[in-house]
Each structure stands twice: as C-alpha cells, then as structure tokens.
XYZ file of C-alpha atoms in Angstrom:
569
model
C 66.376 -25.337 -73.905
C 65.135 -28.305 -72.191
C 67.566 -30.729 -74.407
C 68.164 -33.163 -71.166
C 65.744 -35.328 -70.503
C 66.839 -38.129 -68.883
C 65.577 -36.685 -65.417
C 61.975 -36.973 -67.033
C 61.640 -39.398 -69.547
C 64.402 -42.145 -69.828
C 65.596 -42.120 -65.977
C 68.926 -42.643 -64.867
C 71.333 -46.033 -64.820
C 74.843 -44.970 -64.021
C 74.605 -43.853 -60.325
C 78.298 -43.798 -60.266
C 78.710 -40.888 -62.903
C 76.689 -38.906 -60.165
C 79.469 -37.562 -58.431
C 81.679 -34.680 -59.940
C 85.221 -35.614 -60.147
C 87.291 -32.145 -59.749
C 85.912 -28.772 -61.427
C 86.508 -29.731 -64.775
C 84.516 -33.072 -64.816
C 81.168 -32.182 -63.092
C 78.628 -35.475 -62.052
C 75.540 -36.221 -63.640
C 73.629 -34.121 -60.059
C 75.835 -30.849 -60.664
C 75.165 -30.618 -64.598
C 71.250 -31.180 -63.462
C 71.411 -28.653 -60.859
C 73.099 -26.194 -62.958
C 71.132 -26.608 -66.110
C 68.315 -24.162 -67.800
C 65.735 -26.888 -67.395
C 66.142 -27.168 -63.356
C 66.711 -23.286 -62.718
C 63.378 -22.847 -65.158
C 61.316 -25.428 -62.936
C 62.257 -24.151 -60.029
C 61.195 -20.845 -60.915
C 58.090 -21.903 -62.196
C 57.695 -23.627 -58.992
C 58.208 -20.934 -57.053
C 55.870 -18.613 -59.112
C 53.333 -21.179 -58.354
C 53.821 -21.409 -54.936
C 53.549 -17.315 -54.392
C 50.256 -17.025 -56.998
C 47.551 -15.788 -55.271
C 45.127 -17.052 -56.972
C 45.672 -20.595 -56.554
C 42.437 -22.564 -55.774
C 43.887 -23.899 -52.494
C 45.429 -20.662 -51.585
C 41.493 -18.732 -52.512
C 39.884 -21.316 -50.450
C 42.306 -21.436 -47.368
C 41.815 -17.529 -47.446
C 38.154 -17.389 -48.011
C 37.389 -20.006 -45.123
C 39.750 -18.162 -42.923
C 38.187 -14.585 -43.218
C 34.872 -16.836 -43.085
C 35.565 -17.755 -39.728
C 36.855 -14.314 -38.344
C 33.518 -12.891 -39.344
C 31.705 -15.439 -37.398
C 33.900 -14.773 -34.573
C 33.316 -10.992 -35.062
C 29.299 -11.100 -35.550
C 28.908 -14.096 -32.368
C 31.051 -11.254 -30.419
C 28.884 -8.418 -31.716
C 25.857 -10.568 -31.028
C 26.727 -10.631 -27.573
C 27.954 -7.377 -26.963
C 24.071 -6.514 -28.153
C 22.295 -9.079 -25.625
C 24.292 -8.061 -22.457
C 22.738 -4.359 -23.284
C 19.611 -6.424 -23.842
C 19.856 -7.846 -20.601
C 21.008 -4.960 -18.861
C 17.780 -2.866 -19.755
C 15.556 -5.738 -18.480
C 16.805 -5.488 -15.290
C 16.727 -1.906 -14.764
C 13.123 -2.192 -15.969
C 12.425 -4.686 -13.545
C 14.614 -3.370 -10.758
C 12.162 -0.007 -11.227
C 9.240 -2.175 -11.229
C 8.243 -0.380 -15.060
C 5.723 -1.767 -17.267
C 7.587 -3.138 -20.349
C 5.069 -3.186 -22.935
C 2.113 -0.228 -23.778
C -1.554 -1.483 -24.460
C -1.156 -3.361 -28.332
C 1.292 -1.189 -29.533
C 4.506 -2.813 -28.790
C 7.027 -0.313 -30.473
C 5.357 2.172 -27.919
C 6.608 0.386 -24.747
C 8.902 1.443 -22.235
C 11.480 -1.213 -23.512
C 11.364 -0.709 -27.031
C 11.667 2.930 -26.189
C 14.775 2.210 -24.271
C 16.308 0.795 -26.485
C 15.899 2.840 -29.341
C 17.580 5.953 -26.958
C 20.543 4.014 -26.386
C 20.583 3.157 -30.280
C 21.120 7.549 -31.153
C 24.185 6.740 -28.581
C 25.329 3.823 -29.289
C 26.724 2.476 -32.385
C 25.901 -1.819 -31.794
C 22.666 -1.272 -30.566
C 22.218 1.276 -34.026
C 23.451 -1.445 -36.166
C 21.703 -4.243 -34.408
C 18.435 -2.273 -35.508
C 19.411 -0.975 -38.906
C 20.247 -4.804 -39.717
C 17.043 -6.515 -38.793
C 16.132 -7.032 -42.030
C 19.270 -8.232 -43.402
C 19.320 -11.183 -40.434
C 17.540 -15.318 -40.953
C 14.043 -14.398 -39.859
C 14.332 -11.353 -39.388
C 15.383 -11.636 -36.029
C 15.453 -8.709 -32.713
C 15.062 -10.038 -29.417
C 12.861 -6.900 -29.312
C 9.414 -8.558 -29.263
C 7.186 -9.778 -26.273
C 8.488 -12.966 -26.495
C 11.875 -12.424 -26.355
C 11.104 -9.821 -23.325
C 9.304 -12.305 -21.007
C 12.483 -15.113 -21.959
C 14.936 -12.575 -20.668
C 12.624 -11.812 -18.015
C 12.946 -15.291 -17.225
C 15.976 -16.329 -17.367
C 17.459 -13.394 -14.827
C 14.213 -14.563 -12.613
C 15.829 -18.115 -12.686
C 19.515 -16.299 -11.486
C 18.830 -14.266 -8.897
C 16.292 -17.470 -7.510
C 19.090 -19.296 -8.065
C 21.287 -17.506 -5.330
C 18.954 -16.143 -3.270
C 18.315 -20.191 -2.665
C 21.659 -20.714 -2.506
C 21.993 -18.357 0.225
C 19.113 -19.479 2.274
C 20.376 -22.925 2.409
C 24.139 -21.984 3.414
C 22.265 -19.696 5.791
C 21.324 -23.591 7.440
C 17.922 -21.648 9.136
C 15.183 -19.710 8.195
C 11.852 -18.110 8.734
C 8.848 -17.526 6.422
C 6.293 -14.254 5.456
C 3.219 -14.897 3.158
C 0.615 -12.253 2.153
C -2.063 -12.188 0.152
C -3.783 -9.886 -1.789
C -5.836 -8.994 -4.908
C -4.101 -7.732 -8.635
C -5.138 -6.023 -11.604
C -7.175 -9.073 -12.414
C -9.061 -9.679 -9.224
C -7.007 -12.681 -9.429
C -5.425 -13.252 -5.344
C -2.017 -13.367 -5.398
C -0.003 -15.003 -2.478
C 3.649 -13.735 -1.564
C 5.966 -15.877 -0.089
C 9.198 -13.954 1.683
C 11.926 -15.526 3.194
C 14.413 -14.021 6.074
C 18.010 -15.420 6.802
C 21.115 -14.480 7.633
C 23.615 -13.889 5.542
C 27.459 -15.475 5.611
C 28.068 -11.719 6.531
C 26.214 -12.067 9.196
C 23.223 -9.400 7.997
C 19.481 -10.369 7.867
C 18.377 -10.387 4.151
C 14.869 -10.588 3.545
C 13.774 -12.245 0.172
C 10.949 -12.837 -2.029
C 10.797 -15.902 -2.767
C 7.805 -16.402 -5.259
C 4.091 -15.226 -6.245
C 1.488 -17.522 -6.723
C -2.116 -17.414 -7.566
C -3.890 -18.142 -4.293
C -6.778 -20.468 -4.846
C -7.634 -21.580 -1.308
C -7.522 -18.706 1.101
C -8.525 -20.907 3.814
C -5.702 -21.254 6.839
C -4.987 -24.892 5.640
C -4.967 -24.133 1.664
C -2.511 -21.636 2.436
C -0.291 -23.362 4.710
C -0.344 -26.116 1.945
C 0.819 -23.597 -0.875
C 3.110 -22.470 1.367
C 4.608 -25.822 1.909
C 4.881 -26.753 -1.819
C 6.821 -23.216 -2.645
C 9.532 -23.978 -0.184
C 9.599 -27.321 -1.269
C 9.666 -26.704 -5.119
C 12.538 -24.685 -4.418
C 14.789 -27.478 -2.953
C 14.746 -25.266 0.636
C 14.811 -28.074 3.499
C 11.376 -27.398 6.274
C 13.087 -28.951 8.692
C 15.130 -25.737 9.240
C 12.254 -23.215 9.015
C 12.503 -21.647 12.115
C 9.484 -18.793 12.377
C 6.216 -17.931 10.275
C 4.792 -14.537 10.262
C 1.567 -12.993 8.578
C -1.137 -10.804 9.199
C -3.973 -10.505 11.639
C -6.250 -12.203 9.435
C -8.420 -14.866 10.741
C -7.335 -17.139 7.927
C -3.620 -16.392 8.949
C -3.447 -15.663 12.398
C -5.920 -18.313 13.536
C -5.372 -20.346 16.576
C -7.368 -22.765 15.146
C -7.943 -23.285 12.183
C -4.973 -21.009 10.756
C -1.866 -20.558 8.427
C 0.349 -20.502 11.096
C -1.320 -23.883 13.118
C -1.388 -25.835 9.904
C 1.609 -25.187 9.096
C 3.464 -26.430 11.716
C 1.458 -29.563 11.639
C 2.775 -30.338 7.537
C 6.323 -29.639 8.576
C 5.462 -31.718 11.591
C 7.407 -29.691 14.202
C 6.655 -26.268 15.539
C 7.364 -23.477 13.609
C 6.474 -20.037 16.040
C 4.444 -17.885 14.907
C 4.972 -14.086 15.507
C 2.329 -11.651 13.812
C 3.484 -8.824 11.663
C 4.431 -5.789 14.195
C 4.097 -3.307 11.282
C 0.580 -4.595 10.259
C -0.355 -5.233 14.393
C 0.715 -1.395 14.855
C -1.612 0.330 11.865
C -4.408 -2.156 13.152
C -3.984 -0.391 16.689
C -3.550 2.641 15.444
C -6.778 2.495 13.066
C -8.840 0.883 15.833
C -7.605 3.664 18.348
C -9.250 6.738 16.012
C -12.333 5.028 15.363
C -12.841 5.213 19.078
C -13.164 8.785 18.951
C -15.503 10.449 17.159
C -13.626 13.913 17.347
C -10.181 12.596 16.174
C -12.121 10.933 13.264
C -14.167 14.071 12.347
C -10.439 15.990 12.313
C -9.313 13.128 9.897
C -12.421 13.296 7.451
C -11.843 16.881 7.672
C -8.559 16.389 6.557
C -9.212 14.330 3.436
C -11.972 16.710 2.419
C -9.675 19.744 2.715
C -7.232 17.671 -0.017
C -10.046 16.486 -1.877
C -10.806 20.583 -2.254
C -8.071 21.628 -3.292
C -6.482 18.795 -5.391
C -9.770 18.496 -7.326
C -9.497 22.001 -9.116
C -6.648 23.883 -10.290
C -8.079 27.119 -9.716
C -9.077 26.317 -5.919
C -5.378 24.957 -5.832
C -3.598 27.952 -7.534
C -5.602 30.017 -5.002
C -3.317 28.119 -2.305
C 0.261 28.080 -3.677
C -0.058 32.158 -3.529
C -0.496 31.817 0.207
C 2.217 28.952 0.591
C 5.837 29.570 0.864
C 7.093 26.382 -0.406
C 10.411 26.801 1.332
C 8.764 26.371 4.486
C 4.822 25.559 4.245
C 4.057 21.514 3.120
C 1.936 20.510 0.537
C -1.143 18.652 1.291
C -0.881 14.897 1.625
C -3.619 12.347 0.535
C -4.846 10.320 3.613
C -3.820 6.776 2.822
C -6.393 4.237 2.751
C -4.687 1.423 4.270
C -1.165 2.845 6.263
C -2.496 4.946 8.783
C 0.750 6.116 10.263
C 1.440 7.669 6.991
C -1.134 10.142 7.354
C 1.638 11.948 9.841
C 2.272 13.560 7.244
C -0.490 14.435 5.685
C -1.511 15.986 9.236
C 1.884 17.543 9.717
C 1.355 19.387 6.107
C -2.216 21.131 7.330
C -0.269 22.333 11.082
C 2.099 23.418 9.153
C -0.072 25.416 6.427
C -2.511 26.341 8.484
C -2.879 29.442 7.928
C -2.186 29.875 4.236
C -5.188 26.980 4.301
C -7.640 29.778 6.532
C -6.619 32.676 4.020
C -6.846 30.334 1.123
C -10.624 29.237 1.976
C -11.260 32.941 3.139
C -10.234 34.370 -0.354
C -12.277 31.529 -1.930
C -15.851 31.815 0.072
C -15.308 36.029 0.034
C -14.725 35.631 -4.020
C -18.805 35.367 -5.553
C -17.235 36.638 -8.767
C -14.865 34.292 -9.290
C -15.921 30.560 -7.720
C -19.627 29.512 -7.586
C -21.654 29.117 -5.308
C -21.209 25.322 -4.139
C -17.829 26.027 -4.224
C -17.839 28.755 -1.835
C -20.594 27.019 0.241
C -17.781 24.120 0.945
C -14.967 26.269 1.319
C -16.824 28.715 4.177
C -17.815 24.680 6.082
C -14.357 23.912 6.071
C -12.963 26.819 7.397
C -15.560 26.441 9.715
C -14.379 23.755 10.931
C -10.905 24.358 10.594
C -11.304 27.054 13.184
C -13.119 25.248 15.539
C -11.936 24.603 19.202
C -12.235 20.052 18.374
C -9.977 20.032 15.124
C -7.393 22.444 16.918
C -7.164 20.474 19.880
C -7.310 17.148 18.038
C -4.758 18.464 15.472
C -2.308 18.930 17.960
C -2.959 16.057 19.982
C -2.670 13.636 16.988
C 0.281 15.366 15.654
C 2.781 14.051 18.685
C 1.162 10.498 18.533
C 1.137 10.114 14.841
C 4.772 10.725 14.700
C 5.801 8.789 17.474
C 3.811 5.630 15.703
C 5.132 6.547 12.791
C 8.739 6.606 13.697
C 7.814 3.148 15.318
C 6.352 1.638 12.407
C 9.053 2.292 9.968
C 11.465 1.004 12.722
C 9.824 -2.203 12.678
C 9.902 -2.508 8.802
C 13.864 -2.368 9.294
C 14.996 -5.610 7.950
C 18.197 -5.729 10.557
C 15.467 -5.534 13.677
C 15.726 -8.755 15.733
C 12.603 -9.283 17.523
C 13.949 -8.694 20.884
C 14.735 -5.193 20.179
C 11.313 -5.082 18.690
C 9.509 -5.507 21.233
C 11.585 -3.360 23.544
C 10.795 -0.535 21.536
C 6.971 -1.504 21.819
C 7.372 -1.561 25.346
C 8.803 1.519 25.194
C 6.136 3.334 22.951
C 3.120 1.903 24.890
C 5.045 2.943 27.966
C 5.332 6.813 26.573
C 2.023 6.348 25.096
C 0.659 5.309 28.873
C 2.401 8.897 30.186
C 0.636 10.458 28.131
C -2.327 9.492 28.668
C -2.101 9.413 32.469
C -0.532 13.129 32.451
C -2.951 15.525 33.172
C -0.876 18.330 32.961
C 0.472 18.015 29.602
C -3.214 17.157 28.773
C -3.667 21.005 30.132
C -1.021 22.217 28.461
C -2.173 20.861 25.082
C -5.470 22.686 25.919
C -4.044 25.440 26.818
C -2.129 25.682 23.779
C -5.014 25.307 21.548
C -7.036 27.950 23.358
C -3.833 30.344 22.520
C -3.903 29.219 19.373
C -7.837 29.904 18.467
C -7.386 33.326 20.524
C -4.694 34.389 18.309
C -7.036 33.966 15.062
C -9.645 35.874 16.787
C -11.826 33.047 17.842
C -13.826 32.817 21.463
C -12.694 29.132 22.343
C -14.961 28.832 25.193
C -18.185 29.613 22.723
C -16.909 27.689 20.319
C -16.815 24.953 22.609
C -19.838 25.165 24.411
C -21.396 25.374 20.499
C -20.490 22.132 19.992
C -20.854 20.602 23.379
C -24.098 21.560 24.609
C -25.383 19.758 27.745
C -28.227 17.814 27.205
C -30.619 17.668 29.807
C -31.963 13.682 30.596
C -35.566 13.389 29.386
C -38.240 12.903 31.689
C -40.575 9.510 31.441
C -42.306 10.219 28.149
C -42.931 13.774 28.813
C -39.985 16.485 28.648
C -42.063 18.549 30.337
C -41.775 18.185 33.984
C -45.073 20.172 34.896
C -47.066 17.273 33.955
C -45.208 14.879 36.270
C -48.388 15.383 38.785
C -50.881 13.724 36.462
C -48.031 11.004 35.571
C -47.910 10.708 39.575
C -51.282 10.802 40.458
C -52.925 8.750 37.543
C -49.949 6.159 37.099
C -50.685 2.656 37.068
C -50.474 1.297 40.008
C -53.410 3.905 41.827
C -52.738 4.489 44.527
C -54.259 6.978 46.873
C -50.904 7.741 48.931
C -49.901 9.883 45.477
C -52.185 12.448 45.939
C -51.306 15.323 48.353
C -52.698 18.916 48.413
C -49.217 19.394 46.511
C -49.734 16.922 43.648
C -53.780 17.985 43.132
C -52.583 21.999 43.539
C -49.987 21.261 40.038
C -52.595 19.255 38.791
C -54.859 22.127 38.910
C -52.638 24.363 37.317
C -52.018 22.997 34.601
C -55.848 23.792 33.117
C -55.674 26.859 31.023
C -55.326 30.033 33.455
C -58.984 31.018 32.170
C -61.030 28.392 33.037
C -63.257 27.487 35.897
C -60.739 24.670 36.679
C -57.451 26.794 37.296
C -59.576 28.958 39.957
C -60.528 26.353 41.395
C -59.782 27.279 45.841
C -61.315 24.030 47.218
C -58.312 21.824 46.930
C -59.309 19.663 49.617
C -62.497 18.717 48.007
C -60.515 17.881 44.609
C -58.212 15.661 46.803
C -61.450 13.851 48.503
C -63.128 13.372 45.278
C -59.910 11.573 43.664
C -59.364 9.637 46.624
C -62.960 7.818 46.422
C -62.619 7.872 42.616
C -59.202 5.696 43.279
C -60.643 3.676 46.109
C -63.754 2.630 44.235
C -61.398 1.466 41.247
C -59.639 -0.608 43.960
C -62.706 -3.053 43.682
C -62.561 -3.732 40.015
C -60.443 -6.480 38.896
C -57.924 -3.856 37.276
C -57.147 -0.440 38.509
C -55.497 0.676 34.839
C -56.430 3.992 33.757
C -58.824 3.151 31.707
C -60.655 1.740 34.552
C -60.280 5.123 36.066
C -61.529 7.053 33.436
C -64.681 4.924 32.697
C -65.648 4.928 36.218
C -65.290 8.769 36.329
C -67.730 9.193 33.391
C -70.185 7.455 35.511
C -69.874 9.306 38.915
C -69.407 12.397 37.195
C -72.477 13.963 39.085
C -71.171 13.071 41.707
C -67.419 13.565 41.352
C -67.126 16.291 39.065
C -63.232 17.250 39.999
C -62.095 13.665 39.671
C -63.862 13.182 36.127
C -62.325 16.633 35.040
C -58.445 16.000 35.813
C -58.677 12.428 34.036
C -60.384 14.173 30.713
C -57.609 16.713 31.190
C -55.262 13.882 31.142
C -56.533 11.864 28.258
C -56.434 15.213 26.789
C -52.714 15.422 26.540
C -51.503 13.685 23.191
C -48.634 11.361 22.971
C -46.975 11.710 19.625
C-alpha cells in the first residue's frame, strides 16, 4: 500500500521529473500527492491532531480549567470578605460588642454572620467549606475580627486626615475619662471645615491617659496630632472642660499647649459642659428645688424597682398621652427635663397609683406602703408643686439650649448670642414678680383642686422660728440675767427688774409674797456695792459674799440661790 518510498527512505535526485507534463504524464509531486501513502498520512495526521487525549492537548486543558478555578475561588473569596467587612462596620458603626465572654461562636459577629449564611448562598458555602480549606481557615476568629477592625480604622483615619489638612485650619477637643478597666482614657476630637463648606467634627484617636496633669496632657495632645502628620501650626482653637487640669490659667491644658506649639492657640471652654455645671450649681442652691429632685428619683426608684408597684401604675396611665417615668441622670442635668416633664404630666395617675398602693394592706407590705403614703405626701405638698412648675419652664429652656450648643454647624458667635439671650430671659424671669405670682397662684389652684389647704400646707412646712434669747428661751428670766450679769452694776436694778425677779419664786412661797420691794432693791444694791470693792465683781463673788451677809441681807442672798438654782443644760 505504501510501495513508494522514495519520499522516506531513499530521497529524491531528479528535481526536474517534479513537474507534470500534460494529464497523461503526471510529475514526481502529483503522483506523491495523489498516492495511498500521502492521503493515509494525512489522515492519520489529522486524527492525531483532533484526539483528545493527546498529552499536550490533556495538559493545555487541565492547566486552563486550573486557572479558571483560581480565578473563580479568588473571586468567591472576595465576594465573602467584602460581606466580612461590611458586618464589621455595621458592628462598629452601632458601637456592638463583637465577641461574648469566652465563648466566641456566641458573639454578636459570629451570630451575624451565621444569619446571613440561612440567606445567603457564599457566606453558606464559605462555612460549610472550612474544613476542606489549608488550615482550616475563616476569618471568623478574634484575630481576624480585630485585623478587619483595623484596617477600616486605618481608612476612615486615613481621610478624615486627609480632610483636615485640605481643610488648611483647625481646632482641637480632648476629654478624659475612666473605662471598663479603670484605665483613663483621653479623646482627642478635631473640628474643620469641610471643602463643602460644613463643620465636621472628628475623632481623631483614644489614648490611655497616663499624666492627667495640664502639661502631661497638653503633651499627649501634641504627639496625637503630630503622629498623624496634621501640621500645629494651623491649629486654630482648643476646647475642654472646666477641669482645673484643663481649664487652668496656670498651670493648664489649654496654657501648655499653646506654649509646645509655640503660638497661641485660644482657648474657649465647652458651652455644653459650662451650661450643666451652671445648671447643677444653680439647684444645689436651693434646698426646695433639690428636695423636688430627690423626690423625683425616689418616686422612679419606687416604681421601677418592683413590677407589681409598677403594674399598679400603667392601669392609671394612658400611654397615649401620660409619660413614663424617666431616670434622673447622674451627670446631664438638663436631661432630667424630661424626667420632670413625665411626673407633671402623670401626676395624677402617680397620686392614685401611691393611693391604691398605701390603702392596699392586703396586697403590699407594710414598708412598702409606709414609702408610698411619704411620697404622696410629698407629692401633694405646696414646695414640690410650686417647684415642679417652676423648674419645668427653666429645665426646658436649658435644655433646648444645651442641645443647641452640641450642634456641630454652631459657630461660636451665634453661640454666645443665644447665651445672651437665655441669661437675658432667664434675668426676666427672675426679676418678674408677677409671673412669680402667677406661678404661685397656679400652684395654689392646682393643690385646691386635689383637695389640699395650700396655705396649711405651707405654713406646715415653714414655721417661723422665733430668735432665741441669750442662753435662756425663756424670756421671764431675763431679770436675773439683767440684774446678776457680769458686769454688776447697780443701775440694773429697778423696782421693775426686782418685782420679775420676785415672781419668778414658786407662787407658794414666802418669796413670791413678798410686798416690800423697796427693801429687796436696797438690800441688792449694798450686796452689789460691797462686791464693787473686791478685785472681781463676777458672780461668784456675788454669791459668796451673800452667804456671808445673809443675816443681814436675807433678800439679796435669796434671789442669787434662786439663780444658781436654775440649771444650764
């Protein structure tokens, strides 16, 4: 089949019988290409060439599908860390907890992510395949949490520094206070505007705060802005607290600060914090308004602290239109508007509510009752009314202040115009008697209306105390304190003075009937003038030399036992 060989084997000489000459005499090249050896290569050629199962055709195939499943599982891969990411940062951007105490699968991540896996079919797989991955790997672990964590802390630092230093200036807010760990933590803010021209107000970074004194601070201070490339010679303002530390005009944040930057850097104090300090300072002035406020908090300490004292409540209380009580916050004090708003609001439901409770022996004990029966006592009384309503208008208008001033697109000029303008109101207030009335007025209405005598109620409370005489309420002994008072002296005893004197022996005795007033006043008078001669004239003097001339002055030595009689304590 394969007779001619010379294309193989022997080669070819005679290039010239190549050619064909005409149809019947075909070259050496047209026999070849139309003989059953070439047409059987060929095919065998091309059977080759289509054969799947060549080795280079298996390993050009194998490395290909090799590399779209790496293409495919780096895609997946990242498809699975952008959800990754994205949970971190809603966790953070809520301010959650991550992680439970030691068991991790607990936490509010791992949680997370296991809802999204029932929903979504990459973050199922991702799990499901854990095992099947090098190491085992999640991203799911603590490890991988706080990386995450910090890398997207790194970002948003990233522009929020970017934007301060297009912003060219820029002004700086520290705080300090204590964590979880008793460990003080300092908080540095930044404010700028923005190439939108809006004030942004950033944090900037927390540090552990080991030298709370005004230099230490102002030198931590320093070293943040300066570890994050931000330039001091454009920081414009500082602004903290009213610490002493802070605020010091001396020794303080704000002085040594501008001294390390080495140009001044004003200092304005925190308005918010400046306007709770007033407003604390202002109530512990009075002691009514801060008997209405611990009256407040024990009314919510009452209730909250017992769900059958507080189910006794929400029966009187239309929710629509009655508040819940608020607990008095320890350190805002303008938010306890609300909490003060809430009990004018509910004040009656409050009045039944305690009245059911104290009336009730069968179904609240007796301490219980007891406290309930005080507070409505002094929920009804003429001081908490008046107070109530008083505080009421000013808390609100403070309030309304404060949270202006927290407003990050407040410029201080418009600040301090509405200052002006609330110490202004606050100042009509004050100097307005008859809105003063009116208040008055409205509060006696008001306690009439619940059946309550304001006027007694009042003069309960408000007593006038009569001023104490010298050692001796009693102002019918005044005429021994007159007569017998050191210095003696004989111009203190008139018929008037001896004739009180007198009275005040018991009605019985020889003394008391005594009609010869003149001779008492005689007798006292030489008993005084022979004291004159000692060296002292003290009442002991007075009474020694009685004891002798007794005999003789018998009236004078009985009014000076009468008073030694009197005790003193």
């Amino acid at each position: 089949m394969f007779s001619n060989t010379a294309w193989v084997d022997e080669g070819v000489r005679t290039w010239h019988k190549m050619k064909s000459r005409g149809k019947s005499k075909l070259g050496k090249l047209e026999q070849h290409f139309t003989s059953l050896s070439h047409k059987a290569s060929l095919g065998d050629y091309c059977s080759f060439m289509k054969n799947t199962n060549h080795i280079d055709v298996i390993m050009n195939r194998a490395k290909r599908n090799e590399l779209i499943t790496l293409e495919h599982e780096k895609e997946f891969n990242r498809q699975v860390i952008v959800i990754l990411f994205d949970i971190v940062r809603t966790l953070a951007r809520q301010g959650l907890a991550f992680r439970g105490d030691g068991d991790e699968s607990g936490g509010n991540f791992n949680q997370i992510v296991k809802l999204i896996s029932r929903h979504n079919p990459l973050i199922n797989r991702w799990i499901k395949d854990i095992s099947m991955r090098s190491h085992k790997v999640s991203y799911l672990g603590p490890r991988s949490q706080n990386e995450m964590i910090e890398i997207l802390c790194n970002e948003v630092k990233k522009i929020i520094i970017k934007e301060v230093q297009d912003a060219n200036l820029y002004s700086v807010m520290a705080d300090t206070t204590p964590d979880i760990s008793h460990k003080d933590r300092l908080a540095v803010c930044v404010r700028y505007i923005n190439n939108e021209g809006k004030a942004m107000e950033r944090l900037l970074e927390i540090n552990e705060g080991t030298d709370k004194t005004g230099l230490g601070i102002a030198k931590q201070i320093v070293g943040i802005l300066k570890k994050n490339t931000l330039s001091i010679d454009n920081l414009s303002f500082q602004s903290y607290d009213f610490a002493s530390n802070m605020s010091g005009s001396l020794n303080g944040a704000q002085v040594n600060l501008s001294k390390l930057v080495d140009h001044e850097v004003y200092y304005i104090p925190c308005q918010a914090h400046r306007m709770n300090t007033f407003l604390e300072h202002g109530c512990n002035a009075s002691l009514i308004i801060l008997n209405m406020i611990g009256n407040l908090e024990s009314l919510y300490v009452f209730f909250s602290a017992s769900t059958k004292r507080y189910s006794v409540l929400n029966k009187e209380m239309d929710i629509e239109n009655k508040l819940q009580l608020k607990n008095l916050s320890k350190t805002r004090w303008t938010a306890r508007a609300e909490s003060i708003k809430a009990v004018w609001n509910s004040f009656e439901a409050l009045c039944i509510s305690l009245s059911n409770i104290y009336s009730n022996s069968s179904y609240f004990d007796g301490p219980t009752r007891t406290r309930a029966l005080g507070l409505n006592k002094k929920m009804l009384s003429f001081d908490f009314i008046v107070s109530l309503i008083f505080m009421k208008n000013i808390m609100y208008k403070l309030k309304m202040l404060t949270e202006t001033l927290e407003k990050k697109n407040l410029c201080i000029i418009d600040a301090a115009n509405l200052i002006d303008v609330t110490i202004n109101s606050l100042d009509d207030i004050n100097k307005d008697n008859g809105a003063m009335d009116n208040l008055i007025e409205s509060a006696i209405s008001f306690l009439s209306a619940l059946g309550i005598d304001p006027e007694a109620d009042f003069k309960l409370h408000h007593r006038q105390k009569k001023p104490p005489a010298w050692l001796d309420p009693n102002s019918n002994t005044q005429p021994l304190f007159q007569m017998l008072s050191h210095p003696l002296k004989k111009e203190n005893i008139s018929l008037d003075v001896i004739k009180s004197a007198l009275a005040l022996f018991p009605p019985n005795t020889e003394e008391a009937k005594c009609k010869d007033i003149d001779t008492v006043q005689a007798e006292m008078e030489i008993l005084i003038g022979m004291c004159h001669d000692s060296d002292s004239n003290t009442f002991d003097i007075l009474i020694n030399k009685s004891e002798e001339m007794k005999h003789i002055l018998p009236w004078a030595n009985k009014i000076c036992k009468l008073a030694l009689t009197a005790p003193v304590s």
